[in-house]
PDB file of C-alpha atoms in Angstrom:
ATOM      1  CA  SER A   1     -22.759 -40.129 -36.265  1.00 93.00           C
ATOM      2  CA  ILE A   2     -26.230 -37.735 -35.857  1.00 95.00           C
ATOM      3  CA  CYS A   3     -24.844 -35.083 -37.498  1.00 94.00           C
ATOM      4  CA  GLN A   4     -23.244 -36.730 -40.189  1.00 94.00           C
ATOM      5  CA  THR A   5     -26.577 -37.854 -40.927  1.00 96.00           C
ATOM      6  CA  PHE A   6     -27.548 -34.657 -41.081  1.00 96.00           C
ATOM      7  CA  ALA A   7     -25.222 -33.348 -43.235  1.00 95.00           C
ATOM      8  CA  GLY A   8     -25.951 -36.226 -45.829  1.00 96.00           C
ATOM      9  CA  ASP A   9     -29.564 -34.960 -45.876  1.00 96.00           C
ATOM     10  CA  LYS A  10     -28.498 -31.645 -46.208  1.00 95.00           C
ATOM     11  CA  LYS A  11     -30.669 -30.127 -43.071  1.00 97.00           C
ATOM     12  CA  ASP A  12     -31.110 -26.481 -43.462  1.00 97.00           C
ATOM     13  CA  LEU A  13     -30.100 -26.129 -39.861  1.00 98.00           C
ATOM     14  CA  ILE A  14     -28.713 -27.888 -36.756  1.00 98.00           C
ATOM     15  CA  VAL A  15     -29.500 -26.945 -33.235  1.00 98.00           C
ATOM     16  CA  ALA A  16     -26.795 -28.254 -30.538  1.00 97.00           C
ATOM     17  CA  ILE A  17     -27.438 -28.135 -27.128  1.00 96.00           C
ATOM     18  CA  ALA A  18     -24.681 -28.159 -24.737  1.00 91.00           C
ATOM     19  CA  THR A  19     -21.074 -27.956 -25.912  1.00 90.00           C
ATOM     20  CA  PRO A  20     -20.208 -31.602 -26.494  1.00 90.00           C
ATOM     21  CA  SER A  21     -23.285 -31.740 -29.313  1.00 95.00           C
ATOM     22  CA  ALA A  22     -21.907 -28.390 -30.596  1.00 96.00           C
ATOM     23  CA  GLN A  23     -18.457 -29.374 -31.029  1.00 95.00           C
ATOM     24  CA  ALA A  24     -19.483 -32.671 -32.753  1.00 96.00           C
ATOM     25  CA  ALA A  25     -22.133 -30.886 -34.948  1.00 97.00           C
ATOM     26  CA  ALA A  26     -19.352 -27.921 -36.057  1.00 96.00           C
ATOM     27  CA  ALA A  27     -16.829 -30.781 -36.828  1.00 96.00           C
ATOM     28  CA  ALA A  28     -19.602 -33.190 -38.598  1.00 96.00           C
ATOM     29  CA  ALA A  29     -21.650 -30.616 -40.801  1.00 95.00           C
ATOM     30  CA  PRO A  30     -19.339 -27.320 -41.444  1.00 95.00           C
ATOM     31  CA  GLU A  31     -21.441 -26.420 -44.444  1.00 96.00           C
ATOM     32  CA  ILE A  32     -24.555 -26.456 -42.397  1.00 97.00           C
ATOM     33  CA  PRO A  33     -25.681 -23.416 -40.269  1.00 97.00           C
ATOM     34  CA  LEU A  34     -25.688 -24.244 -36.543  1.00 98.00           C
ATOM     35  CA  VAL A  35     -27.153 -22.419 -33.900  1.00 98.00           C
ATOM     36  CA  PHE A  36     -25.744 -23.660 -30.534  1.00 97.00           C
ATOM     37  CA  SER A  37     -27.866 -23.650 -27.121  1.00 96.00           C
ATOM     38  CA  ALA A  38     -26.631 -23.520 -23.243  1.00 92.00           C
ATOM     39  CA  VAL A  39     -22.983 -23.381 -24.218  1.00 93.00           C
ATOM     40  CA  THR A  40     -21.424 -21.717 -21.478  1.00 88.00           C
ATOM     41  CA  ASP A  41     -18.027 -20.307 -23.274  1.00 89.00           C
ATOM     42  CA  PRO A  42     -18.485 -20.748 -27.140  1.00 93.00           C
ATOM     43  CA  VAL A  43     -14.744 -19.102 -27.302  1.00 92.00           C
ATOM     44  CA  SER A  44     -13.008 -21.170 -25.170  1.00 88.00           C
ATOM     45  CA  ALA A  45     -14.971 -24.331 -26.954  1.00 89.00           C
ATOM     46  CA  GLY A  46     -13.451 -23.132 -30.422  1.00 92.00           C
ATOM     47  CA  LEU A  47     -16.942 -22.840 -31.798  1.00 95.00           C
ATOM     48  CA  ILE A  48     -16.778 -18.812 -32.570  1.00 94.00           C
ATOM     49  CA  THR A  49     -13.770 -15.949 -31.997  1.00 94.00           C
ATOM     50  CA  ASN A  50     -16.062 -12.933 -31.840  1.00 92.00           C
ATOM     51  CA  PRO A  51     -19.566 -13.376 -29.942  1.00 92.00           C
ATOM     52  CA  GLU A  52     -20.694 -10.010 -31.304  1.00 91.00           C
ATOM     53  CA  LYS A  53     -20.287 -10.875 -35.073  1.00 90.00           C
ATOM     54  CA  PRO A  54     -19.817 -14.766 -35.580  1.00 92.00           C
ATOM     55  CA  GLU A  55     -17.786 -15.639 -38.573  1.00 85.00           C
ATOM     56  CA  GLY A  56     -18.783 -18.751 -40.471  1.00 90.00           C
ATOM     57  CA  LEU A  57     -22.087 -20.080 -39.804  1.00 96.00           C
ATOM     58  CA  ILE A  58     -21.884 -20.547 -36.303  1.00 97.00           C
ATOM     59  CA  THR A  59     -23.821 -18.756 -33.519  1.00 97.00           C
ATOM     60  CA  GLY A  60     -26.244 -19.203 -30.577  1.00 97.00           C
ATOM     61  CA  THR A  61     -27.110 -18.584 -26.612  1.00 96.00           C
ATOM     62  CA  SER A  62     -24.569 -18.812 -23.844  1.00 93.00           C
ATOM     63  CA  ASP A  63     -25.623 -19.820 -20.345  1.00 88.00           C
ATOM     64  CA  ALA A  64     -22.933 -18.054 -18.206  1.00 84.00           C
ATOM     65  CA  ILE A  65     -23.044 -17.099 -15.209  1.00 79.00           C
ATOM     66  CA  ALA A  66     -21.056 -15.146 -13.542  1.00 80.00           C
ATOM     67  CA  VAL A  67     -19.369 -16.912 -10.768  1.00 92.00           C
ATOM     68  CA  ASP A  68     -19.377 -14.119  -7.934  1.00 93.00           C
ATOM     69  CA  GLN A  69     -22.909 -14.609  -7.859  1.00 93.00           C
ATOM     70  CA  ILE A  70     -22.772 -18.346  -6.768  1.00 95.00           C
ATOM     71  CA  PHE A  71     -20.277 -17.435  -4.383  1.00 97.00           C
ATOM     72  CA  ASP A  72     -21.988 -14.292  -2.951  1.00 95.00           C
ATOM     73  CA  LEU A  73     -25.164 -16.735  -2.896  1.00 96.00           C
ATOM     74  CA  MET A  74     -23.025 -19.247  -0.849  1.00 97.00           C
ATOM     75  CA  GLU A  75     -21.994 -16.605   1.758  1.00 96.00           C
ATOM     76  CA  LYS A  76     -25.439 -15.593   2.203  1.00 95.00           C
ATOM     77  CA  LEU A  77     -26.686 -18.864   2.976  1.00 96.00           C
ATOM     78  CA  THR A  78     -23.906 -20.859   4.653  1.00 96.00           C
ATOM     79  CA  PRO A  79     -21.669 -18.186   5.939  1.00 95.00           C
ATOM     80  CA  GLY A  80     -17.879 -19.063   6.922  1.00 91.00           C
ATOM     81  CA  VAL A  81     -17.006 -21.249   4.085  1.00 96.00           C
ATOM     82  CA  GLN A  82     -13.533 -21.223   4.425  1.00 96.00           C
ATOM     83  CA  THR A  83     -12.553 -23.800   1.833  1.00 98.00           C
ATOM     84  CA  VAL A  84     -14.430 -24.929  -1.236  1.00 98.00           C
ATOM     85  CA  GLY A  85     -14.276 -28.192  -3.106  1.00 98.00           C
ATOM     86  CA  MET A  86     -14.429 -28.103  -7.100  1.00 98.00           C
ATOM     87  CA  ILE A  87     -15.854 -31.181  -9.220  1.00 98.00           C
ATOM     88  CA  TYR A  88     -15.477 -30.989 -12.794  1.00 97.00           C
ATOM     89  CA  ASN A  89     -14.390 -32.848 -16.292  1.00 96.00           C
ATOM     90  CA  LEU A  90     -11.124 -31.545 -17.460  1.00 93.00           C
ATOM     91  CA  GLY A  91     -11.972 -32.754 -20.899  1.00 91.00           C
ATOM     92  CA  GLU A  92     -15.199 -30.167 -20.799  1.00 89.00           C
ATOM     93  CA  ASP A  93     -13.908 -26.810 -22.224  1.00 84.00           C
ATOM     94  CA  ASN A  94     -16.865 -25.018 -20.678  1.00 83.00           C
ATOM     95  CA  SER A  95     -16.152 -26.591 -17.082  1.00 91.00           C
ATOM     96  CA  VAL A  96     -12.430 -25.701 -17.494  1.00 92.00           C
ATOM     97  CA  SER A  97     -13.426 -22.328 -17.988  1.00 88.00           C
ATOM     98  CA  VAL A  98     -15.823 -21.770 -15.438  1.00 91.00           C
ATOM     99  CA  ILE A  99     -13.290 -23.524 -12.968  1.00 96.00           C
ATOM    100  CA  ASN A 100     -10.563 -20.982 -13.977  1.00 94.00           C
ATOM    101  CA  ASN A 101     -13.114 -17.742 -12.900  1.00 94.00           C
ATOM    102  CA  ALA A 102     -14.201 -19.652  -9.603  1.00 96.00           C
ATOM    103  CA  LYS A 103     -10.087 -19.869  -8.750  1.00 97.00           C
ATOM    104  CA  ALA A 104      -9.208 -16.248  -9.685  1.00 96.00           C
ATOM    105  CA  PHE A 105     -12.204 -15.320  -7.314  1.00 96.00           C
ATOM    106  CA  CYS A 106     -11.587 -17.223  -4.553  1.00 97.00           C
ATOM    107  CA  ASP A 107      -7.700 -16.187  -5.082  1.00 97.00           C
ATOM    108  CA  ALA A 108      -9.040 -12.642  -4.686  1.00 96.00           C
ATOM    109  CA  ASN A 109     -11.179 -13.281  -2.171  1.00 95.00           C
ATOM    110  CA  GLY A 110      -9.196 -15.016   0.589  1.00 95.00           C
ATOM    111  CA  ILE A 111     -10.789 -18.550  -0.018  1.00 96.00           C
ATOM    112  CA  ALA A 112      -8.986 -21.747  -0.592  1.00 98.00           C
ATOM    113  CA  TYR A 113     -10.026 -24.571  -2.858  1.00 98.00           C
ATOM    114  CA  THR A 114      -9.405 -27.917  -3.602  1.00 98.00           C
ATOM    115  CA  GLU A 115     -10.204 -29.770  -6.602  1.00 97.00           C
ATOM    116  CA  ALA A 116     -11.439 -33.239  -8.100  1.00 97.00           C
ATOM    117  CA  THR A 117     -11.514 -33.894 -11.582  1.00 97.00           C
ATOM    118  CA  VAL A 118     -13.519 -36.752 -13.497  1.00 97.00           C
ATOM    119  CA  THR A 119     -13.173 -38.122 -16.911  1.00 96.00           C
ATOM    120  CA  ASN A 120     -16.491 -39.947 -17.067  1.00 95.00           C
ATOM    121  CA  SER A 121     -19.926 -39.878 -14.693  1.00 96.00           C
ATOM    122  CA  SER A 122     -18.645 -43.251 -12.821  1.00 97.00           C
ATOM    123  CA  GLU A 123     -15.867 -40.978 -11.323  1.00 97.00           C
ATOM    124  CA  VAL A 124     -18.091 -38.536  -9.593  1.00 97.00           C
ATOM    125  CA  GLN A 125     -18.737 -40.823  -6.388  1.00 97.00           C
ATOM    126  CA  GLN A 126     -15.163 -41.081  -5.689  1.00 97.00           C
ATOM    127  CA  ALA A 127     -14.071 -37.602  -6.421  1.00 97.00           C
ATOM    128  CA  ALA A 128     -17.032 -36.358  -3.919  1.00 97.00           C
ATOM    129  CA  LEU A 129     -16.075 -38.856  -1.483  1.00 98.00           C
ATOM    130  CA  SER A 130     -12.487 -37.532  -1.942  1.00 98.00           C
ATOM    131  CA  LEU A 131     -13.372 -33.810  -0.929  1.00 98.00           C
ATOM    132  CA  VAL A 132     -15.142 -35.201   2.225  1.00 97.00           C
ATOM    133  CA  GLY A 133     -13.033 -33.634   5.375  1.00 96.00           C
ATOM    134  CA  LYS A 134     -11.562 -30.985   2.917  1.00 97.00           C
ATOM    135  CA  CYS A 135     -13.949 -28.566   2.138  1.00 98.00           C
ATOM    136  CA  GLN A 136     -17.308 -26.895   3.929  1.00 98.00           C
ATOM    137  CA  ALA A 137     -19.207 -26.801   0.619  1.00 98.00           C
ATOM    138  CA  ILE A 138     -18.614 -28.298  -3.060  1.00 98.00           C
ATOM    139  CA  PHE A 139     -19.115 -25.915  -6.219  1.00 98.00           C
ATOM    140  CA  THR A 140     -19.631 -27.553  -9.858  1.00 96.00           C
ATOM    141  CA  PRO A 141     -19.944 -25.811 -13.067  1.00 93.00           C
ATOM    142  CA  ILE A 142     -22.475 -26.718 -15.747  1.00 88.00           C
ATOM    143  CA  ASP A 143     -20.742 -29.852 -16.442  1.00 91.00           C
ATOM    144  CA  ASN A 144     -22.341 -32.441 -18.674  1.00 89.00           C
ATOM    145  CA  THR A 145     -20.427 -35.366 -17.019  1.00 94.00           C
ATOM    146  CA  VAL A 146     -21.348 -34.100 -13.098  1.00 96.00           C
ATOM    147  CA  ALA A 147     -24.807 -33.356 -14.516  1.00 94.00           C
ATOM    148  CA  SER A 148     -25.507 -37.070 -15.259  1.00 95.00           C
ATOM    149  CA  ALA A 149     -24.407 -38.006 -11.896  1.00 97.00           C
ATOM    150  CA  MET A 150     -25.851 -35.338  -9.587  1.00 96.00           C
ATOM    151  CA  PRO A 151     -27.881 -37.589  -8.039  1.00 96.00           C
ATOM    152  CA  VAL A 152     -24.772 -39.590  -6.975  1.00 97.00           C
ATOM    153  CA  LEU A 153     -23.160 -36.667  -5.885  1.00 97.00           C
ATOM    154  CA  SER A 154     -25.714 -35.018  -3.870  1.00 97.00           C
ATOM    155  CA  GLN A 155     -26.186 -38.365  -1.514  1.00 97.00           C
ATOM    156  CA  VAL A 156     -22.168 -38.058  -0.732  1.00 97.00           C
ATOM    157  CA  ALA A 157     -22.470 -34.529   0.062  1.00 97.00           C
ATOM    158  CA  ILE A 158     -25.664 -34.713   2.299  1.00 97.00           C
ATOM    159  CA  GLU A 159     -24.545 -37.629   4.292  1.00 97.00           C
ATOM    160  CA  ASN A 160     -21.671 -35.247   5.053  1.00 98.00           C
ATOM    161  CA  LYS A 161     -23.421 -32.395   5.477  1.00 97.00           C
ATOM    162  CA  ILE A 162     -21.685 -30.666   2.524  1.00 98.00           C
ATOM    163  CA  PRO A 163     -23.819 -28.251   0.442  1.00 98.00           C
ATOM    164  CA  VAL A 164     -23.130 -28.273  -3.120  1.00 98.00           C
ATOM    165  CA  TYR A 165     -23.528 -24.902  -5.140  1.00 98.00           C
ATOM    166  CA  PRO A 166     -23.909 -26.346  -8.881  1.00 95.00           C
ATOM    167  CA  GLY A 167     -24.271 -24.054 -12.104  1.00 90.00           C
ATOM    168  CA  ALA A 168     -27.378 -25.271 -13.399  1.00 88.00           C
ATOM    169  CA  ASP A 169     -31.044 -25.245 -12.000  1.00 88.00           C
ATOM    170  CA  SER A 170     -31.228 -28.603 -13.420  1.00 89.00           C
ATOM    171  CA  MET A 171     -28.465 -29.697 -11.121  1.00 94.00           C
ATOM    172  CA  VAL A 172     -30.091 -28.479  -8.067  1.00 95.00           C
ATOM    173  CA  ILE A 173     -33.377 -30.282  -9.033  1.00 95.00           C
ATOM    174  CA  ASP A 174     -31.218 -33.581  -9.134  1.00 95.00           C
ATOM    175  CA  GLY A 175     -30.339 -32.784  -5.002  1.00 97.00           C
ATOM    176  CA  GLY A 176     -27.762 -30.121  -5.365  1.00 97.00           C
ATOM    177  CA  PHE A 177     -28.369 -27.287  -2.410  1.00 98.00           C
ATOM    178  CA  ALA A 178     -28.666 -24.008  -4.506  1.00 97.00           C
ATOM    179  CA  THR A 179     -27.701 -21.901  -7.616  1.00 95.00           C
ATOM    180  CA  VAL A 180     -27.842 -18.889  -8.999  1.00 93.00           C
ATOM    181  CA  GLY A 181     -28.923 -19.743 -12.628  1.00 86.00           C
ATOM    182  CA  VAL A 182     -30.713 -18.644 -15.976  1.00 82.00           C
ATOM    183  CA  ASP A 183     -34.481 -20.536 -16.706  1.00 82.00           C
ATOM    184  CA  TYR A 184     -33.703 -22.789 -19.581  1.00 85.00           C
ATOM    185  CA  ILE A 185     -36.968 -22.709 -21.037  1.00 87.00           C
ATOM    186  CA  LEU A 186     -36.229 -18.949 -21.843  1.00 88.00           C
ATOM    187  CA  LEU A 187     -33.071 -19.921 -23.227  1.00 92.00           C
ATOM    188  CA  GLY A 188     -34.586 -22.110 -25.458  1.00 94.00           C
ATOM    189  CA  ARG A 189     -37.354 -19.748 -26.801  1.00 94.00           C
ATOM    190  CA  GLN A 190     -34.376 -17.640 -27.339  1.00 94.00           C
ATOM    191  CA  THR A 191     -32.728 -19.872 -29.256  1.00 96.00           C
ATOM    192  CA  ALA A 192     -35.432 -20.958 -31.290  1.00 97.00           C
ATOM    193  CA  ALA A 193     -35.700 -17.364 -31.980  1.00 96.00           C
ATOM    194  CA  MET A 194     -32.339 -17.069 -33.534  1.00 97.00           C
ATOM    195  CA  ALA A 195     -32.788 -19.781 -35.355  1.00 98.00           C
ATOM    196  CA  ALA A 196     -36.333 -18.589 -36.999  1.00 98.00           C
ATOM    197  CA  LYS A 197     -34.029 -15.621 -37.728  1.00 97.00           C
ATOM    198  CA  ILE A 198     -31.510 -17.641 -39.917  1.00 97.00           C
ATOM    199  CA  LEU A 199     -34.235 -19.862 -41.663  1.00 97.00           C
ATOM    200  CA  GLU A 200     -36.032 -16.669 -42.752  1.00 97.00           C
ATOM    201  CA  GLY A 201     -32.948 -15.431 -43.883  1.00 96.00           C
ATOM    202  CA  THR A 202     -30.737 -13.191 -41.916  1.00 96.00           C
ATOM    203  CA  PRO A 203     -27.081 -14.514 -42.096  1.00 95.00           C
ATOM    204  CA  VAL A 204     -25.433 -16.277 -39.387  1.00 95.00           C
ATOM    205  CA  SER A 205     -22.935 -12.918 -39.303  1.00 92.00           C
ATOM    206  CA  GLY A 206     -26.037 -10.919 -38.577  1.00 94.00           C
ATOM    207  CA  VAL A 207     -27.361 -12.929 -35.608  1.00 96.00           C
ATOM    208  CA  PRO A 208     -24.645 -12.496 -32.397  1.00 96.00           C
ATOM    209  CA  VAL A 209     -24.141 -14.855 -29.438  1.00 96.00           C
ATOM    210  CA  GLU A 210     -26.810 -14.202 -26.866  1.00 94.00           C
ATOM    211  CA  THR A 211     -26.758 -14.329 -22.913  1.00 90.00           C
ATOM    212  CA  LEU A 212     -29.597 -14.357 -20.777  1.00 83.00           C
ATOM    213  CA  THR A 213     -29.509 -11.275 -18.596  1.00 76.00           C
ATOM    214  CA  GLU A 214     -32.510 -12.958 -16.413  1.00 79.00           C
ATOM    215  CA  VAL A 215     -30.959 -14.878 -13.233  1.00 85.00           C
ATOM    216  CA  SER A 216     -32.952 -15.965 -10.196  1.00 88.00           C
ATOM    217  CA  THR A 217     -32.119 -17.661  -7.313  1.00 93.00           C
ATOM    218  CA  ILE A 218     -32.992 -21.688  -7.295  1.00 94.00           C
ATOM    219  CA  ILE A 219     -33.327 -23.695  -3.805  1.00 97.00           C
ATOM    220  CA  ASN A 220     -33.775 -27.109  -3.005  1.00 97.00           C
ATOM    221  CA  GLN A 221     -35.509 -27.325  -0.112  1.00 96.00           C
ATOM    222  CA  THR A 222     -35.319 -30.921   0.593  1.00 97.00           C
ATOM    223  CA  THR A 223     -31.601 -30.545   0.373  1.00 97.00           C
ATOM    224  CA  ALA A 224     -31.648 -27.924   2.658  1.00 97.00           C
ATOM    225  CA  GLU A 225     -33.279 -29.488   5.583  1.00 96.00           C
ATOM    226  CA  ALA A 226     -31.453 -32.774   4.662  1.00 97.00           C
ATOM    227  CA  LEU A 227     -28.439 -30.584   5.427  1.00 97.00           C
ATOM    228  CA  GLY A 228     -29.881 -29.093   8.356  1.00 96.00           C
ATOM    229  CA  ILE A 229     -29.870 -25.252   6.613  1.00 96.00           C
ATOM    230  CA  GLU A 230     -32.389 -22.652   7.803  1.00 94.00           C
ATOM    231  CA  ILE A 231     -33.253 -20.281   5.249  1.00 94.00           C
ATOM    232  CA  SER A 232     -34.823 -16.780   6.025  1.00 92.00           C
ATOM    233  CA  GLN A 233     -38.356 -16.274   4.837  1.00 92.00           C
ATOM    234  CA  GLU A 234     -36.290 -13.195   2.866  1.00 92.00           C
ATOM    235  CA  ILE A 235     -34.136 -15.024   0.887  1.00 92.00           C
ATOM    236  CA  LEU A 236     -36.968 -17.946   0.054  1.00 92.00           C
ATOM    237  CA  SER A 237     -39.757 -14.975  -0.999  1.00 92.00           C
ATOM    238  CA  ASN A 238     -37.185 -13.957  -3.577  1.00 90.00           C
ATOM    239  CA  ALA A 239     -35.838 -17.601  -5.137  1.00 93.00           C
ATOM    240  CA  THR A 240     -37.599 -20.268  -6.627  1.00 92.00           C
ATOM    241  CA  VAL A 241     -37.939 -23.210  -4.303  1.00 94.00           C
ATOM    242  CA  VAL A 242     -37.931 -26.408  -5.358  1.00 93.00           C
ATOM    243  CA  GLU A 243     -38.241 -30.190  -3.456  1.00 88.00           C
TER     244      GLU A 243
END
């Protein structure tokens, strides 16, 4: 309804943050240039077909992270994980895409996995409880549904000594253990620069989708202590540490 209002007001451009918002904007205001931000997989989300040369009026920034970097971090911080639990919303295209990549990584590296899916944030606690005793670590992608209930997920995980490796730094700040992620302040600035180009006259087709190449390790020290996990000073010195 917000985007329908934008369409009625004939706004010059819409910036939509995260996949659900971008999909809603694309559907409600197809005649207005759309710059999405923090959409992990815009192709799977049905927003674009060619990231390098956008067709129509849609482009933006992706916060995609190669899952192998997160799983490599998992091996460094909590070696010996044999089974990974995965929590995500089947209705979020972003999440399904990342989970498929995570499963492929696990299959290729001899890591077992089990999953629990949710349809809304109120189901996250039960999904987390269903994984207790079945895995030694939990992975969740940049999933809006899970993110909104991250404190609940982290509480269950901490009580059962299970480290959670989420897809976003904000989810680590909300109680997750650690991740490799993008700096969303930089991503926001990058999105704004793309929007400015379009407003200044550059056609959308001339503004390809961009993904941040700079990533960093984020570790929640409070969660680490609650889990009883000791982290070497070498790793801490090269990470962003939150409490």
